[in-house]
XYZ file of C-alpha atoms in Angstrom:
88
model
C 25.087 28.078 -9.543
C 27.543 25.359 -8.538
C 31.101 26.577 -8.713
C 30.125 30.250 -9.010
C 27.880 30.023 -12.083
C 25.341 32.753 -12.770
C 21.658 32.359 -11.918
C 20.827 32.933 -15.601
C 22.469 29.596 -16.421
C 19.949 27.559 -14.394
C 17.856 25.257 -16.611
C 14.166 26.150 -16.840
C 11.159 23.836 -16.655
C 7.642 24.863 -17.686
C 4.801 23.371 -15.647
C 1.586 22.311 -17.414
C -1.581 24.212 -16.466
C -3.460 21.002 -15.557
C -1.080 20.582 -12.602
C -2.986 23.448 -10.924
C -6.506 21.990 -11.071
C -7.352 23.343 -7.604
C -5.066 26.396 -7.776
C -2.142 24.641 -6.066
C 0.414 21.988 -7.038
C 2.013 19.333 -4.850
C 5.789 19.156 -4.575
C 6.086 15.565 -5.913
C 4.033 16.540 -8.987
C 6.245 19.587 -9.547
C 9.405 17.487 -9.261
C 8.174 14.927 -11.814
C 7.020 17.666 -14.228
C 10.438 19.380 -13.913
C 12.181 16.021 -14.512
C 14.034 16.215 -11.187
C 12.507 12.885 -10.123
C 11.375 9.978 -12.323
C 8.276 9.242 -10.211
C 6.196 10.713 -7.413
C 7.362 7.933 -5.083
C 11.002 8.785 -5.714
C 10.184 12.490 -5.254
C 8.599 11.768 -1.863
C 11.663 9.758 -0.795
C 13.997 12.591 -1.799
C 11.948 15.090 0.205
C 11.756 12.847 3.284
C 15.524 12.283 3.173
C 16.159 16.042 3.119
C 17.523 16.231 -0.417
C 15.121 18.863 -1.786
C 15.083 22.625 -1.368
C 12.882 25.405 -2.678
C 14.513 28.822 -3.042
C 17.355 27.680 -0.782
C 15.067 26.435 2.041
C 15.113 22.696 2.803
C 11.706 21.042 2.409
C 10.979 17.965 4.554
C 7.207 17.646 4.043
C 6.299 15.772 0.860
C 2.650 16.849 1.140
C 3.376 20.583 0.826
C 1.428 22.377 -1.917
C 2.365 25.620 -3.647
C -0.134 28.172 -5.046
C 0.260 29.551 -8.570
C 1.481 32.862 -7.124
C 4.556 31.159 -5.615
C 6.077 30.580 -9.054
C 7.210 34.134 -9.760
C 10.705 33.261 -8.544
C 10.760 29.510 -7.825
C 14.026 27.582 -7.861
C 13.826 23.893 -7.072
C 16.967 22.078 -5.992
C 17.861 18.412 -5.621
C 20.995 17.726 -3.638
C 23.861 20.165 -3.956
C 24.248 20.360 -7.736
C 20.864 20.010 -9.477
C 18.790 23.200 -9.761
C 15.826 24.032 -11.995
C 13.944 27.320 -12.297
C 10.217 26.617 -12.491
C 7.991 28.809 -14.662
C 4.327 28.612 -15.613
């Protein structure tokens, strides 16, 4: 993606099913499972500082939850250069 790379070259992360105990998953949990953040606390800080985007849209609420259906085409970004495609 950075520097004109193709979308097919984005690394992929598979989320565990237990992350969706109630049918949704919180953004900090997703970030830790995708190895974008080392801890949920660090994930929350990244979100609050405006360094996280989902499908190109900046996310500023660390309490946002995503339903299972949202992961058909889900690209999580940290900063300007780190992108991960999330699959179930």
